[in-house]
């Protein structure tokens, strides 16, 4: 029987203490400051659809397109997505690839191929395995969903270019596997700090 998933963090105190045992990460945390605790989504289906619509877009552009999709559909549900004219979804701002993906997500939800209501009870790899068969869903998308949708505490996506660059910048002499092993079981928060530190560096608030 698979182990139950690790629960979402309700506070970062213990995670910060653990991550700060690493002096490099301790300096990152000091530079960045507190990050908000992320609660798990009450609606995994809609969260995944919204995540897909916003991929490779700025936050502002993603919000604008999702708002147009909501206006078009009235409510974002498997039924409304499957009933929508693909041309209308394209007109709302989705690329053809994203139209295919969100309608595939809707089809999987409606058929029960992916039981979104039960994803929160499955371990990380089971969630990834459930999502990967959907067109347009790769491991990176599934890992982002685990991190920001289900608020899993121990996910670090090596498929994310910014995270790989962050590791190379912060730990030029240390193998990534060694760094990640030291951060477990709080690698999600570590990833968020690596992202935040990179953003701070770009803004001129920290050395690159």
XYZ file of C-alpha atoms in Angstrom:
208
model
C 0.000 0.000 0.000
C 1.340 3.437 -0.952
C 2.256 5.805 1.838
C -0.168 8.692 2.359
C 0.936 12.031 0.908
C 2.825 14.444 3.117
C 0.411 17.027 4.519
C 0.553 20.651 3.397
C 2.480 22.972 5.683
C 0.437 25.188 7.950
C 3.509 27.120 9.089
C 7.023 27.509 7.736
C 8.757 27.585 11.113
C 10.047 24.008 11.144
C 10.920 24.115 7.441
C 12.896 27.351 7.860
C 14.819 25.867 10.773
C 15.690 22.803 8.702
C 16.615 24.681 5.515
C 18.713 27.163 7.486
C 21.088 24.358 8.476
C 22.408 24.937 4.947
C 24.363 28.222 5.210
C 23.783 29.111 1.549
C 20.027 28.664 1.885
C 20.094 30.480 5.226
C 21.543 33.506 3.401
C 18.870 33.229 0.703
C 16.114 33.125 3.322
C 17.598 36.183 5.042
C 17.688 38.089 1.743
C 14.181 37.144 0.628
C 12.334 37.204 3.939
C 9.089 35.429 4.736
C 7.071 33.684 2.029
C 3.329 33.050 2.446
C 2.065 29.607 3.366
C 0.211 28.062 0.426
C -3.023 26.232 1.305
C -4.116 23.349 -0.947
C -6.772 24.180 -3.508
C -10.369 23.159 -2.771
C -10.916 22.633 -6.533
C -8.066 20.663 -8.168
C -9.798 20.503 -11.564
C -10.197 24.256 -11.967
C -6.729 24.857 -10.551
C -5.128 22.609 -13.161
C -7.111 24.240 -15.982
C -6.072 27.678 -14.764
C -2.458 26.559 -14.497
C -2.460 25.341 -18.092
C -4.067 28.516 -19.413
C -1.376 30.594 -17.721
C 1.713 28.645 -18.757
C 4.472 30.677 -20.446
C 2.554 33.909 -19.867
C 2.975 36.834 -17.516
C 0.748 36.852 -14.445
C -1.268 39.740 -15.910
C -1.764 38.087 -19.302
C -2.685 34.751 -17.707
C -5.300 36.387 -15.468
C -6.779 38.265 -18.430
C -7.122 35.144 -20.574
C -8.579 33.067 -17.761
C -11.117 35.825 -17.070
C -12.179 35.721 -20.733
C -12.519 31.937 -20.565
C -14.690 32.285 -17.453
C -16.871 34.873 -19.186
C -17.233 32.618 -22.207
C -18.150 29.524 -20.200
C -20.047 31.081 -17.302
C -18.372 28.534 -15.033
C -15.252 26.496 -15.704
C -16.420 22.900 -15.371
C -15.802 19.699 -17.328
C -19.226 20.059 -18.907
C -18.836 23.667 -20.042
C -15.330 23.082 -21.370
C -16.375 20.031 -23.381
C -19.421 21.853 -24.751
C -17.399 24.902 -25.783
C -16.547 25.501 -29.425
C -12.748 25.160 -29.755
C -12.775 28.249 -31.979
C -14.442 30.211 -29.176
C -11.803 29.066 -26.687
C -9.131 30.074 -29.163
C -10.827 33.453 -29.482
C -10.651 33.867 -25.695
C -6.871 33.770 -25.974
C -5.904 30.108 -25.598
C -3.450 28.640 -28.060
C -4.636 25.611 -30.019
C -2.357 23.417 -27.898
C -3.944 24.766 -24.715
C -7.457 24.303 -26.119
C -6.617 20.648 -26.717
C -5.150 20.271 -23.232
C -7.963 21.914 -21.255
C -10.597 19.938 -23.155
C -8.612 16.745 -22.523
C -8.500 17.607 -18.808
C -12.273 18.120 -18.910
C -12.781 14.809 -20.695
C -10.640 12.967 -18.146
C -12.599 14.548 -15.299
C -15.965 13.725 -16.815
C -15.055 10.124 -17.665
C -13.368 9.492 -14.329
C -10.020 8.745 -15.986
C -8.631 11.298 -13.526
C -10.505 11.515 -10.231
C -9.725 15.105 -9.332
C -11.673 14.961 -6.070
C -9.321 12.228 -4.838
C -5.965 13.555 -6.055
C -5.358 15.086 -2.641
C -5.289 11.612 -1.078
C -2.701 10.228 -3.522
C 1.059 10.424 -3.154
C 3.102 12.690 -5.397
C 4.150 10.078 -7.941
C 0.590 8.735 -8.216
C -0.674 12.234 -9.002
C 2.013 12.680 -11.655
C 1.192 9.283 -13.166
C -2.507 10.205 -13.325
C -1.826 13.473 -15.170
C 0.965 12.522 -17.585
C -1.303 10.666 -20.074
C -3.158 13.927 -20.790
C -1.946 15.706 -23.932
C 0.095 18.781 -23.122
C 0.745 17.700 -19.518
C 4.383 16.909 -18.852
C 6.186 16.204 -15.636
C 6.953 19.907 -15.092
C 3.256 20.837 -15.286
C 2.359 18.012 -12.911
C 5.056 19.090 -10.457
C 3.862 22.707 -10.540
C 0.364 21.418 -9.808
C 1.697 19.426 -6.850
C 3.536 22.470 -5.509
C 0.977 25.211 -6.004
C -2.289 23.296 -6.341
C -1.973 20.510 -3.783
C 0.672 22.328 -1.670
C 2.902 19.281 -1.387
C 5.909 20.163 0.780
C 8.698 18.127 -0.826
C 8.693 18.780 -4.586
C 11.607 20.266 -6.543
C 11.280 20.332 -10.322
C 14.585 19.803 -12.075
C 12.655 20.332 -15.298
C 12.374 24.001 -14.385
C 15.139 26.030 -16.041
C 15.087 28.794 -13.429
C 15.542 26.269 -10.614
C 18.436 24.571 -12.392
C 20.068 27.947 -12.980
C 19.493 28.868 -9.344
C 21.208 25.704 -8.147
C 24.151 26.331 -10.476
C 24.478 29.921 -9.251
C 24.128 29.201 -5.546
C 25.995 25.867 -5.442
C 28.553 25.912 -8.284
C 30.717 23.225 -6.666
C 28.019 20.949 -5.204
C 26.090 18.268 -7.152
C 22.352 19.078 -7.278
C 21.431 15.691 -5.829
C 23.468 16.461 -2.719
C 21.824 19.853 -2.267
C 18.320 18.451 -2.753
C 18.937 15.600 -0.324
C 19.888 18.115 2.364
C 16.701 20.132 1.764
C 14.295 17.182 2.067
C 11.529 17.036 3.235
C 10.979 20.746 2.522
C 12.110 21.043 -1.083
C 8.993 22.916 -2.217
C 9.755 25.832 0.073
C 13.417 25.661 -0.956
C 12.362 25.923 -4.605
C 10.203 28.943 -3.836
C 13.174 30.600 -2.143
C 15.408 29.874 -5.138
C 12.821 31.465 -7.456
C 12.354 34.440 -5.145
C 16.101 34.948 -4.804
C 16.505 34.989 -8.574
C 13.711 37.558 -8.900
C 15.359 39.675 -6.209
C 18.689 39.458 -8.016
C 17.115 40.576 -11.302
C 15.582 43.536 -9.490
C 18.971 44.540 -8.137
C 18.248 43.604 -4.536
C 20.847 40.847 -4.285
C 24.038 39.819 -6.035
C 23.628 37.543 -9.073
